[in-house]
Amino acid sequence: MLETLSARLQAIAARLRGQARLTDADLDAALREVRLALLEADVHFRVVKTFVARIRERAIGSAVLDGVRPGHQVVKLVHEELVDILGGERHALRLGPGPAVVLLVGLQGSGKTTSSAKLAVRLRRDGHRPLLVAADVYRPAAVEQLVRLGQQVGIEVVTGPTGTPPAAIADAGLAAARGGGADVVIVDTAGRQHMDQPMMAELEGLVSALQPAESLLVLDAMTGQEAVRVAETFHATLPITGLILTKMDGDARGGAALSIRTVTGVPIAYLGTGEGMDALEAFHPDRLAQRILGMGDIVTLVERAQEGMDREEAERAAQRILESRFSLEDFRSQLQQVKRMGPIGQLLEMVPGAAGLAGAAQAAVDDGELRRVGAIIDSMTPTERREPHLIKAARRRRIATGSGTSVAHVNRLLRQFEEMQKLVRQLGSGGSRPGQAPRLPGR
Ligand code: GDP
Ligand code: MG
């Protein structure tokens, strides 16, 4: 998520932290770079301007530059201001006594139908009993899509014959909820390619008929500033209560997300991070800011771990990622465990300082690769697994032959493992001793 922006801000932060003194000119130079990085990530220029001005003002006003570790202080200011533009507090849905209606609106292709089903899964995990309503009545394929997703996740979907007015289907959904004990009714609506009057009129009608507890606007984060404009236009007509930003797993232009709250005043509620049904994250401004600055997001990481496996196993896995003890033997079992937690690239972005490894690690857990890694490690002696530095050319050839792979594969595995170890050592040096988990940010 936001890899390019994160990498640039993390480089600036690392340099700032390394400087014992910080002059006015140093600060200006650093802030100029921050400004450029944000603009290139498609953060709205007005937001960038205020952001940089506030950091400068606070740095100078609080005599940060003359204090101890001025670079750390400036990074802290950047973090605080990032949290601020992202909305400060988490926006939790206000569902009230059931059945509460949650209306999902947005342009075609933004991810409404997918997000409806993901949201149902998430709310069920939070202890609710959700029900889905297919109110995108114009395209039978749209209804079919939601029905299929509902079957996949085991959540009831209420539909009507093609041509039924959306409000009538939603009413049927409410009746079904009352009858069946569901407390949240998630309504998936029709979108158009562009904003137009008939669509807005239909949505206004739905809002006044249903009085939704939440009206969530679904936005495709990959469309950059266009998403900001769409949000402004929708919000001018409809009482939007929250945003779902989808496709945050793509890097391109996701920076628009950073400005959307400040520009529209509407809080971000969730982030879509993939096509799978569990790829919807509750949005926490502080956690995303930490992730962007490479301070990690251990809380989300552990939550994800708990969702993917049993609690004890989850804690062990999270601990292993953070610990400096690391052999080739648990490299493999860890790849398998972590794989169940979701895309490993996304997981590594949450580990302090590890975002840069996300791409390589993702490649390492693709199915074919995982099998190959298993075969290679099986062909090693126990000593070799514990002390891979012993594995020189002759041993590499033996292992390649034994595992039915090639020396290039063995080399790659050893290189990946070495990088992993290097990362773990780096983590250990971020204020804690090797062998210890690094200091966890915040909270
Ligand atoms: P709708 O027209 O607004 O209902 O959009 P859909 O829910 O049908 O989604 C359009 C496409 O975007 C589908 O192929 C989804 O799988 C994909 N999609 C939705 N959310 C995400 C996301 O968070 N990440 C990725 N990578 N794809 C997504
Ligand atoms: Mg749809």
Tab-separated table of C-alpha atoms and ligand atoms in Angstrom:
chain	number	residue	atom	x	y	z
A	1	MET	CA	0.000	0.000	0.000
A	2	LEU	CA	1.426	3.393	-0.993
A	3	GLU	CA	4.823	1.742	-1.523
A	4	THR	CA	6.455	4.539	-3.492
A	5	LEU	CA	5.385	7.290	-1.125
A	6	SER	CA	6.331	5.191	1.895
A	7	ALA	CA	9.766	4.445	0.507
A	8	ARG	CA	10.462	8.130	-0.099
A	9	LEU	CA	9.175	9.339	3.238
A	10	GLN	CA	11.056	6.568	5.001
A	11	ALA	CA	14.286	7.587	3.312
A	12	ILE	CA	13.760	11.194	4.388
A	13	ALA	CA	12.876	10.086	7.916
A	14	ALA	CA	15.985	7.891	8.140
A	15	ARG	CA	18.168	10.792	7.090
A	16	LEU	CA	16.517	13.162	9.554
A	17	ARG	CA	16.913	10.683	12.393
A	18	GLY	CA	20.584	10.319	11.574
A	19	GLN	CA	21.384	14.027	11.829
A	20	ALA	CA	22.680	15.160	15.192
A	21	ARG	CA	21.953	18.809	14.412
A	22	LEU	CA	19.270	20.343	12.274
A	23	THR	CA	19.521	23.862	10.927
A	24	ASP	CA	16.689	25.880	9.460
A	25	ALA	CA	18.112	25.139	6.042
A	26	ASP	CA	18.211	21.373	6.741
A	27	LEU	CA	14.587	21.493	7.788
A	28	ASP	CA	13.596	23.418	4.683
A	29	ALA	CA	15.423	20.953	2.453
A	30	ALA	CA	13.749	17.984	4.137
A	31	LEU	CA	10.315	19.580	3.943
A	32	ARG	CA	10.835	20.354	0.278
A	33	GLU	CA	11.434	16.672	-0.317
A	34	VAL	CA	8.393	15.711	1.737
A	35	ARG	CA	6.331	18.141	-0.313
A	36	LEU	CA	7.539	16.651	-3.601
A	37	ALA	CA	6.968	13.087	-2.420
A	38	LEU	CA	3.396	13.894	-1.429
A	39	LEU	CA	2.626	15.762	-4.640
A	40	GLU	CA	3.993	12.927	-6.747
A	41	ALA	CA	1.811	10.480	-4.826
A	42	ASP	CA	-1.160	12.598	-5.948
A	43	VAL	CA	-1.982	14.108	-2.582
A	44	HIS	CA	-4.050	17.244	-3.148
A	45	PHE	CA	-1.780	20.305	-3.464
A	46	ARG	CA	-3.719	22.393	-0.964
A	47	VAL	CA	-3.484	19.639	1.619
A	48	VAL	CA	0.248	19.319	0.964
A	49	LYS	CA	0.759	23.037	1.397
A	50	THR	CA	-0.982	23.185	4.758
A	51	PHE	CA	0.703	19.976	5.879
A	52	VAL	CA	4.223	21.227	5.227
A	53	ALA	CA	3.486	24.681	6.636
A	54	ARG	CA	2.146	23.187	9.869
A	55	ILE	CA	5.193	20.994	10.390
A	56	ARG	CA	7.515	23.907	9.756
A	57	GLU	CA	5.601	26.146	12.108
A	58	ARG	CA	5.496	23.558	14.869
A	59	ALA	CA	9.167	22.622	14.450
A	60	ILE	CA	10.281	26.202	14.764
A	61	GLY	CA	7.677	27.266	17.319
A	62	SER	CA	8.525	24.479	19.760
A	63	ALA	CA	12.294	24.930	19.515
A	64	VAL	CA	12.502	21.343	18.216
A	65	LEU	CA	15.568	22.232	16.199
A	66	ASP	CA	17.601	23.170	19.263
A	67	GLY	CA	16.472	20.195	21.321
A	68	VAL	CA	17.839	16.682	21.595
A	69	ARG	CA	17.513	14.419	18.587
A	70	PRO	CA	15.825	17.067	16.444
A	71	GLY	CA	15.432	14.664	13.507
A	72	HIS	CA	13.354	12.272	15.606
A	73	GLN	CA	11.214	15.181	16.724
A	74	VAL	CA	10.551	16.272	13.155
A	75	VAL	CA	9.599	12.727	12.133
A	76	LYS	CA	7.235	12.678	15.092
A	77	LEU	CA	5.668	15.915	13.861
A	78	VAL	CA	5.272	14.435	10.373
A	79	HIS	CA	3.547	11.419	11.910
A	80	GLU	CA	1.192	13.563	13.981
A	81	GLU	CA	0.255	15.734	11.026
A	82	LEU	CA	-0.301	12.654	8.861
A	83	VAL	CA	-2.669	11.232	11.478
A	84	ASP	CA	-4.419	14.574	11.487
A	85	ILE	CA	-5.022	14.797	7.741
A	86	LEU	CA	-6.167	11.172	7.752
A	87	GLY	CA	-8.926	12.118	10.163
A	88	GLY	CA	-7.445	11.688	13.636
A	89	GLU	CA	-9.782	9.131	15.118
A	90	ARG	CA	-11.102	5.850	13.777
A	91	HIS	CA	-14.604	6.224	12.328
A	92	ALA	CA	-16.592	3.263	13.609
A	93	LEU	CA	-19.952	2.617	11.950
A	94	ARG	CA	-22.895	3.859	14.025
A	95	LEU	CA	-25.414	1.113	13.512
A	96	GLY	CA	-27.744	1.683	16.455
A	97	PRO	CA	-30.614	-0.684	17.233
A	98	GLY	CA	-31.350	-3.031	14.335
A	99	PRO	CA	-32.108	-3.632	11.724
A	100	ALA	CA	-29.774	-0.823	10.640
A	101	VAL	CA	-29.432	-0.055	6.953
A	102	VAL	CA	-25.973	0.460	5.447
A	103	LEU	CA	-26.210	1.841	1.923
A	104	LEU	CA	-23.250	1.469	-0.440
A	105	VAL	CA	-23.084	3.962	-3.294
A	106	GLY	CA	-20.486	4.909	-5.906
A	107	LEU	CA	-19.563	4.770	-9.558
A	108	GLN	CA	-19.619	1.570	-11.570
A	109	GLY	CA	-16.507	-0.517	-11.045
A	110	SER	CA	-15.500	1.254	-7.842
A	111	GLY	CA	-15.995	-1.956	-5.863
A	112	LYS	CA	-19.480	-1.593	-4.343
A	113	THR	CA	-20.622	-5.171	-4.798
A	114	THR	CA	-17.332	-6.669	-3.658
A	115	SER	CA	-17.206	-4.290	-0.682
A	116	SER	CA	-20.813	-5.082	0.294
A	117	ALA	CA	-19.936	-8.746	0.703
A	118	LYS	CA	-16.610	-7.983	2.419
A	119	LEU	CA	-18.363	-5.623	4.821
A	120	ALA	CA	-20.928	-8.291	5.643
A	121	VAL	CA	-18.106	-10.708	6.473
A	122	ARG	CA	-16.383	-8.118	8.657
A	123	LEU	CA	-19.546	-7.144	10.525
A	124	ARG	CA	-20.361	-10.798	11.142
A	125	ARG	CA	-16.884	-11.212	12.594
A	126	ASP	CA	-17.647	-8.240	14.867
A	127	GLY	CA	-20.679	-10.093	16.204
A	128	HIS	CA	-23.430	-8.742	13.924
A	129	ARG	CA	-25.936	-10.685	11.862
A	130	PRO	CA	-25.786	-9.032	8.445
A	131	LEU	CA	-27.986	-9.556	5.407
A	132	LEU	CA	-27.265	-8.394	1.854
A	133	VAL	CA	-29.672	-6.713	-0.558
A	134	ALA	CA	-29.034	-6.648	-4.317
A	135	ALA	CA	-30.542	-3.298	-5.279
A	136	ASP	CA	-28.505	-2.947	-8.481
A	137	VAL	CA	-31.563	-3.978	-10.461
A	138	TYR	CA	-30.633	-2.914	-13.964
A	139	ARG	CA	-28.077	-5.565	-14.740
A	140	PRO	CA	-29.007	-9.177	-13.921
A	141	ALA	CA	-25.273	-9.908	-13.875
A	142	ALA	CA	-24.852	-7.514	-10.944
A	143	VAL	CA	-27.488	-9.341	-8.899
A	144	GLU	CA	-25.923	-12.650	-9.875
A	145	GLN	CA	-22.493	-11.391	-8.710
A	146	LEU	CA	-23.772	-10.513	-5.242
A	147	VAL	CA	-25.713	-13.769	-4.949
A	148	ARG	CA	-22.554	-15.695	-5.782
A	149	LEU	CA	-20.479	-13.767	-3.234
A	150	GLY	CA	-23.208	-14.285	-0.627
A	151	GLN	CA	-23.107	-18.035	-1.231
A	152	GLN	CA	-19.341	-18.009	-1.025
A	153	VAL	CA	-19.328	-16.385	2.422
A	154	GLY	CA	-22.569	-17.903	3.695
A	155	ILE	CA	-24.637	-14.737	4.017
A	156	GLU	CA	-28.231	-14.401	2.811
A	157	VAL	CA	-28.832	-12.162	-0.226
A	158	VAL	CA	-32.287	-10.692	-0.859
A	159	THR	CA	-33.128	-10.159	-4.547
A	160	GLY	CA	-36.126	-9.193	-6.660
A	161	PRO	CA	-37.127	-9.746	-10.269
A	162	THR	CA	-35.374	-7.485	-12.806
A	163	GLY	CA	-37.096	-4.116	-12.933
A	164	THR	CA	-38.298	-4.093	-9.312
A	165	PRO	CA	-37.704	-0.590	-7.895
A	166	PRO	CA	-34.594	-0.582	-5.669
A	167	ALA	CA	-36.571	0.809	-2.715
A	168	ALA	CA	-39.011	-2.109	-2.931
A	169	ILE	CA	-36.183	-4.655	-2.836
A	170	ALA	CA	-34.608	-2.843	0.087
A	171	ASP	CA	-37.974	-2.963	1.883
A	172	ALA	CA	-38.137	-6.678	1.265
A	173	GLY	CA	-34.628	-6.876	2.708
A	174	LEU	CA	-35.715	-5.063	5.870
A	175	ALA	CA	-38.704	-7.364	6.241
A	176	ALA	CA	-36.471	-10.404	5.810
A	177	ALA	CA	-34.085	-9.008	8.421
A	178	ARG	CA	-36.887	-8.494	10.938
A	179	GLY	CA	-38.236	-11.974	10.236
A	180	GLY	CA	-34.881	-13.726	10.364
A	181	GLY	CA	-33.174	-11.822	13.168
A	182	ALA	CA	-30.558	-9.982	11.100
A	183	ASP	CA	-29.484	-6.662	12.638
A	184	VAL	CA	-27.673	-5.055	9.672
A	185	VAL	CA	-29.001	-4.737	6.127
A	186	ILE	CA	-26.284	-3.933	3.600
A	187	VAL	CA	-27.720	-2.516	0.389
A	188	ASP	CA	-25.636	-2.754	-2.816
A	189	THR	CA	-26.808	-0.124	-5.314
A	190	ALA	CA	-26.379	0.532	-9.031
A	191	GLY	CA	-23.572	2.792	-10.179
A	192	ARG	CA	-23.025	4.540	-13.489
A	193	GLN	CA	-19.863	5.186	-15.379
A	194	HIS	CA	-20.199	8.903	-14.677
A	195	MET	CA	-22.149	11.010	-12.249
A	196	ASP	CA	-25.551	11.726	-13.676
A	197	GLN	CA	-28.875	13.140	-12.601
A	198	PRO	CA	-31.010	9.940	-12.767
A	199	MET	CA	-28.535	8.003	-10.616
A	200	MET	CA	-28.359	10.742	-7.993
A	201	ALA	CA	-32.156	11.040	-7.987
A	202	GLU	CA	-32.520	7.296	-7.438
A	203	LEU	CA	-30.008	7.335	-4.591
A	204	GLU	CA	-31.690	10.325	-2.969
A	205	GLY	CA	-34.952	8.399	-3.154
A	206	LEU	CA	-33.335	5.384	-1.487
A	207	VAL	CA	-31.876	7.534	1.277
A	208	SER	CA	-35.186	9.173	2.107
A	209	ALA	CA	-37.081	5.874	1.949
A	210	LEU	CA	-34.608	3.848	4.000
A	211	GLN	CA	-33.092	6.432	6.351
A	212	PRO	CA	-29.811	4.489	6.411
A	213	ALA	CA	-27.720	4.464	9.578
A	214	GLU	CA	-24.681	4.792	7.303
A	215	SER	CA	-24.376	5.812	3.658
A	216	LEU	CA	-20.920	4.736	2.535
A	217	LEU	CA	-19.379	6.031	-0.664
A	218	VAL	CA	-17.133	3.465	-2.352
A	219	LEU	CA	-14.181	5.006	-4.197
A	220	ASP	CA	-11.514	3.470	-6.391
A	221	ALA	CA	-8.267	4.778	-4.887
A	222	MET	CA	-6.402	4.026	-8.119
A	223	THR	CA	-8.236	6.873	-9.842
A	224	GLY	CA	-6.334	9.418	-7.745
A	225	GLN	CA	-7.654	12.964	-7.700
A	226	GLU	CA	-10.654	11.810	-9.717
A	227	ALA	CA	-11.769	9.937	-6.594
A	228	VAL	CA	-11.549	13.181	-4.628
A	229	ARG	CA	-13.754	14.945	-7.179
A	230	VAL	CA	-16.287	12.105	-7.180
A	231	ALA	CA	-16.435	12.282	-3.389
A	232	GLU	CA	-17.059	16.023	-3.454
A	233	THR	CA	-19.878	15.672	-5.989
A	234	PHE	CA	-21.614	12.800	-4.195
A	235	HIS	CA	-21.336	14.496	-0.848
A	236	ALA	CA	-22.871	17.683	-2.258
A	237	THR	CA	-26.090	15.749	-3.015
A	238	LEU	CA	-26.199	12.884	-0.534
A	239	PRO	CA	-25.513	12.801	3.205
A	240	ILE	CA	-22.476	10.511	2.885
A	241	THR	CA	-21.365	9.346	6.353
A	242	GLY	CA	-18.188	7.471	5.477
A	243	LEU	CA	-15.857	6.334	2.715
A	244	ILE	CA	-14.577	2.961	1.598
A	245	LEU	CA	-11.378	3.300	-0.431
A	246	THR	CA	-10.866	0.227	-2.571
A	247	LYS	CA	-7.864	-1.084	-4.503
A	248	MET	CA	-5.441	0.321	-1.975
A	249	ASP	CA	-3.360	-2.770	-2.794
A	250	GLY	CA	-2.352	-1.015	-6.017
A	251	ASP	CA	0.423	1.496	-5.563
A	252	ALA	CA	-0.566	4.004	-8.211
A	253	ARG	CA	-1.949	7.299	-6.994
A	254	GLY	CA	-3.229	5.908	-3.711
A	255	GLY	CA	-1.962	9.146	-2.230
A	256	ALA	CA	-5.249	10.744	-3.132
A	257	ALA	CA	-6.520	8.810	-0.148
A	258	LEU	CA	-4.355	10.942	2.093
A	259	SER	CA	-6.152	14.113	1.103
A	260	ILE	CA	-9.706	12.895	0.662
A	261	ARG	CA	-10.686	13.285	4.299
A	262	THR	CA	-9.370	16.823	4.529
A	263	VAL	CA	-10.888	17.900	1.206
A	264	THR	CA	-14.340	16.383	1.754
A	265	GLY	CA	-14.628	16.319	5.532
A	266	VAL	CA	-16.012	12.764	5.279
A	267	PRO	CA	-14.184	10.134	7.369
A	268	ILE	CA	-12.631	7.042	5.808
A	269	ALA	CA	-14.209	3.945	7.336
A	270	TYR	CA	-12.561	1.043	5.509
A	271	LEU	CA	-9.799	0.237	3.051
A	272	GLY	CA	-10.152	-2.454	0.398
A	273	THR	CA	-6.821	-4.219	-0.041
A	274	GLY	CA	-7.553	-7.028	-2.494
A	275	GLU	CA	-10.169	-9.026	-4.310
A	276	GLY	CA	-10.589	-11.689	-1.623
A	277	MET	CA	-13.486	-11.603	0.806
A	278	ASP	CA	-11.237	-10.902	3.791
A	279	ALA	CA	-9.430	-7.977	2.142
A	280	LEU	CA	-11.217	-5.151	3.946
A	281	GLU	CA	-9.390	-3.341	6.729
A	282	ALA	CA	-10.893	-1.070	9.324
A	283	PHE	CA	-9.272	2.295	8.754
A	284	HIS	CA	-7.190	3.634	11.627
A	285	PRO	CA	-5.480	6.967	10.836
A	286	ASP	CA	-2.651	6.403	13.304
A	287	ARG	CA	-1.914	2.917	12.059
A	288	LEU	CA	-1.769	3.965	8.402
A	289	ALA	CA	0.483	6.914	9.264
A	290	GLN	CA	2.819	4.563	11.115
A	291	ARG	CA	2.857	2.200	8.182
A	292	ILE	CA	3.612	4.973	5.696
A	293	LEU	CA	6.518	6.183	7.811
A	294	GLY	CA	7.903	2.679	8.239
A	295	MET	CA	7.060	2.588	11.917
A	296	GLY	CA	5.061	-0.565	11.278
A	297	ASP	CA	1.556	-1.476	12.201
A	298	ILE	CA	1.873	-4.277	14.680
A	299	VAL	CA	-1.681	-3.967	15.881
A	300	THR	CA	-3.207	-4.698	12.470
A	301	LEU	CA	-0.611	-7.393	11.894
A	302	VAL	CA	-1.568	-9.220	15.047
A	303	GLU	CA	-5.266	-8.769	14.305
A	304	ARG	CA	-4.750	-10.260	10.866
A	305	ALA	CA	-2.834	-13.115	12.416
A	306	GLN	CA	-5.662	-13.804	14.827
A	307	GLU	CA	-8.187	-13.882	12.030
A	308	GLY	CA	-6.058	-16.313	10.006
A	309	MET	CA	-5.214	-18.856	12.679
A	310	ASP	CA	-5.822	-19.727	16.270
A	311	ARG	CA	-4.709	-17.301	18.911
A	312	GLU	CA	-1.665	-19.107	20.246
A	313	GLU	CA	-0.367	-19.837	16.800
A	314	ALA	CA	-0.986	-16.204	15.859
A	315	GLU	CA	1.060	-14.848	18.707
A	316	ARG	CA	3.865	-17.251	17.976
A	317	ALA	CA	3.883	-16.260	14.299
A	318	ALA	CA	3.886	-12.526	15.002
A	319	GLN	CA	6.647	-13.023	17.546
A	320	ARG	CA	8.733	-15.041	15.095
A	321	ILE	CA	8.534	-12.323	12.496
A	322	LEU	CA	9.862	-9.871	15.049
A	323	GLU	CA	12.509	-12.029	16.640
A	324	SER	CA	16.054	-12.296	15.514
A	325	ARG	CA	16.124	-16.069	15.955
A	326	PHE	CA	15.554	-17.374	12.512
A	327	SER	CA	16.709	-20.572	10.822
A	328	LEU	CA	16.039	-22.005	7.397
A	329	GLU	CA	13.944	-24.665	9.082
A	330	ASP	CA	11.357	-22.241	10.358
A	331	PHE	CA	11.741	-20.083	7.273
A	332	ARG	CA	9.637	-22.666	5.476
A	333	SER	CA	7.048	-23.320	8.177
A	334	GLN	CA	6.743	-19.595	8.598
A	335	LEU	CA	6.130	-19.054	4.906
A	336	GLN	CA	3.333	-21.598	5.141
A	337	GLN	CA	1.794	-20.071	8.257
A	338	VAL	CA	2.095	-16.546	7.051
A	339	LYS	CA	0.595	-17.492	3.736
A	340	ARG	CA	-2.649	-18.302	5.511
A	341	MET	CA	-2.746	-14.786	6.972
A	342	GLY	CA	-3.100	-13.172	3.562
A	343	PRO	CA	-0.711	-11.693	1.017
A	344	ILE	CA	2.685	-11.600	2.693
A	345	GLY	CA	3.579	-8.363	0.926
A	346	GLN	CA	0.792	-6.619	2.797
A	347	LEU	CA	1.895	-8.201	6.047
A	348	LEU	CA	5.483	-7.055	5.671
A	349	GLU	CA	4.345	-3.488	5.076
A	350	MET	CA	3.075	-3.581	8.619
A	351	VAL	CA	6.402	-4.687	10.082
A	352	PRO	CA	8.579	-1.733	11.098
A	353	GLY	CA	11.255	-1.142	8.460
A	354	ALA	CA	10.269	-4.116	6.328
A	355	ALA	CA	8.146	-2.503	3.636
A	356	GLY	CA	11.004	-2.670	1.132
A	357	LEU	CA	10.993	-6.453	1.241
A	358	ALA	CA	7.311	-6.834	0.464
A	359	GLY	CA	7.719	-7.583	-3.254
A	360	ALA	CA	10.421	-10.223	-2.894
A	361	ALA	CA	8.611	-11.905	-0.049
A	362	GLN	CA	5.380	-12.029	-2.002
A	363	ALA	CA	7.147	-13.901	-4.780
A	364	ALA	CA	8.491	-16.371	-2.237
A	365	VAL	CA	5.072	-17.619	-1.150
A	366	ASP	CA	3.516	-18.244	-4.522
A	367	ASP	CA	2.409	-21.864	-4.600
A	368	GLY	CA	4.972	-23.268	-7.008
A	369	GLU	CA	7.730	-21.417	-5.266
A	370	LEU	CA	6.604	-22.684	-1.878
A	371	ARG	CA	6.789	-26.294	-3.086
A	372	ARG	CA	10.247	-25.676	-4.501
A	373	VAL	CA	11.459	-24.077	-1.284
A	374	GLY	CA	10.161	-27.109	0.589
A	375	ALA	CA	12.011	-29.513	-1.690
A	376	ILE	CA	15.256	-27.556	-1.436
A	377	ILE	CA	15.157	-27.377	2.348
A	378	ASP	CA	14.302	-31.101	2.542
A	379	SER	CA	17.479	-31.855	0.589
A	380	MET	CA	19.686	-30.115	3.157
A	381	THR	CA	21.260	-31.740	6.175
A	382	PRO	CA	20.067	-30.540	9.593
A	383	THR	CA	23.376	-28.703	10.059
A	384	GLU	CA	23.006	-26.943	6.745
A	385	ARG	CA	19.507	-25.814	7.708
A	386	ARG	CA	20.763	-24.303	10.921
A	387	GLU	CA	23.913	-22.801	9.400
A	388	PRO	CA	23.221	-21.963	5.766
A	389	HIS	CA	26.501	-20.053	5.437
A	390	LEU	CA	28.182	-23.485	5.216
A	391	ILE	CA	26.437	-24.136	1.914
A	392	LYS	CA	29.124	-23.435	-0.689
A	393	ALA	CA	29.218	-24.359	-4.388
A	394	ALA	CA	29.579	-28.148	-4.094
A	395	ARG	CA	26.800	-28.410	-1.540
A	396	ARG	CA	24.585	-26.157	-3.644
A	397	ARG	CA	25.005	-28.539	-6.594
A	398	ARG	CA	24.181	-31.539	-4.406
A	399	ILE	CA	21.086	-29.846	-2.986
A	400	ALA	CA	19.892	-28.761	-6.436
A	401	THR	CA	20.194	-32.307	-7.785
A	402	GLY	CA	18.581	-33.806	-4.693
A	403	SER	CA	15.601	-31.474	-4.843
A	404	GLY	CA	15.130	-31.636	-8.604
A	405	THR	CA	15.724	-27.897	-8.904
A	406	SER	CA	18.666	-25.898	-10.190
A	407	VAL	CA	21.619	-24.179	-8.558
A	408	ALA	CA	19.982	-20.873	-9.476
A	409	HIS	CA	16.931	-21.823	-7.387
A	410	VAL	CA	19.100	-22.795	-4.441
A	411	ASN	CA	21.023	-19.543	-4.765
A	412	ARG	CA	17.836	-17.561	-4.818
A	413	LEU	CA	16.448	-19.238	-1.739
A	414	LEU	CA	19.679	-18.644	0.183
A	415	ARG	CA	19.707	-15.025	-0.937
A	416	GLN	CA	16.109	-14.503	0.169
A	417	PHE	CA	16.873	-16.094	3.480
A	418	GLU	CA	19.922	-13.892	3.918
A	419	GLU	CA	17.835	-10.795	3.190
A	420	MET	CA	15.291	-11.916	5.710
A	421	GLN	CA	18.047	-12.305	8.285
A	422	LYS	CA	19.448	-8.908	7.432
A	423	LEU	CA	16.031	-7.390	7.895
A	424	VAL	CA	15.627	-9.093	11.211
A	425	ARG	CA	19.019	-7.746	12.323
A	426	GLN	CA	17.987	-4.241	11.233
A	427	LEU	CA	14.801	-4.537	13.215
A	428	GLY	CA	16.840	-5.582	16.200
A	429	SER	CA	19.077	-2.535	15.916
A	430	GLY	CA	16.182	-0.063	15.883
A	431	GLY	CA	16.630	0.699	19.570
A	432	SER	CA	16.538	-2.851	20.899
A	433	ARG	CA	19.210	-5.535	21.108
A	434	PRO	CA	19.417	-8.437	18.683
A	435	GLY	CA	17.335	-11.311	19.924
A	436	GLN	CA	14.693	-8.976	21.213
A	437	ALA	CA	11.586	-7.835	19.479
A	438	PRO	CA	11.961	-4.221	18.339
A	439	ARG	CA	10.215	-1.549	20.321
A	440	LEU	CA	6.632	-1.381	19.168
A	441	PRO	CA	5.418	1.991	17.955
A	442	GLY	CA	2.740	3.948	19.771
A	443	ARG	CA	-0.228	2.625	21.739
B	1	GDP	P1	-19.072	-2.224	-8.556
B	1	GDP	O1	-19.367	-2.027	-9.998
B	1	GDP	O2	-18.894	-0.907	-7.846
B	1	GDP	O3	-20.055	-3.094	-7.854
B	1	GDP	O4	-17.644	-2.926	-8.460
B	1	GDP	P2	-17.287	-4.467	-8.178
B	1	GDP	O5	-17.536	-4.776	-6.731
B	1	GDP	O6	-17.971	-5.327	-9.165
B	1	GDP	O7	-15.710	-4.435	-8.398
B	1	GDP	C1	-15.116	-4.133	-9.639
B	1	GDP	C2	-13.770	-4.854	-9.733
B	1	GDP	O8	-12.867	-4.347	-8.794
B	1	GDP	C3	-13.888	-6.332	-9.446
B	1	GDP	O9	-13.084	-7.037	-10.351
B	1	GDP	C4	-13.356	-6.480	-8.034
B	1	GDP	O10	-12.802	-7.753	-7.813
B	1	GDP	C5	-12.308	-5.390	-8.011
B	1	GDP	N1	-12.048	-4.893	-6.644
B	1	GDP	C6	-12.932	-4.403	-5.747
B	1	GDP	N2	-12.310	-4.015	-4.608
B	1	GDP	C7	-10.993	-4.269	-4.779
B	1	GDP	C8	-9.806	-4.071	-3.964
B	1	GDP	O11	-9.836	-3.572	-2.833
B	1	GDP	N3	-8.617	-4.450	-4.506
B	1	GDP	C9	-8.545	-5.002	-5.775
B	1	GDP	N4	-7.337	-5.323	-6.223
B	1	GDP	N5	-9.620	-5.183	-6.552
B	1	GDP	C10	-10.824	-4.823	-6.076
B	2	MG	MG	-21.874	-3.798	-8.526
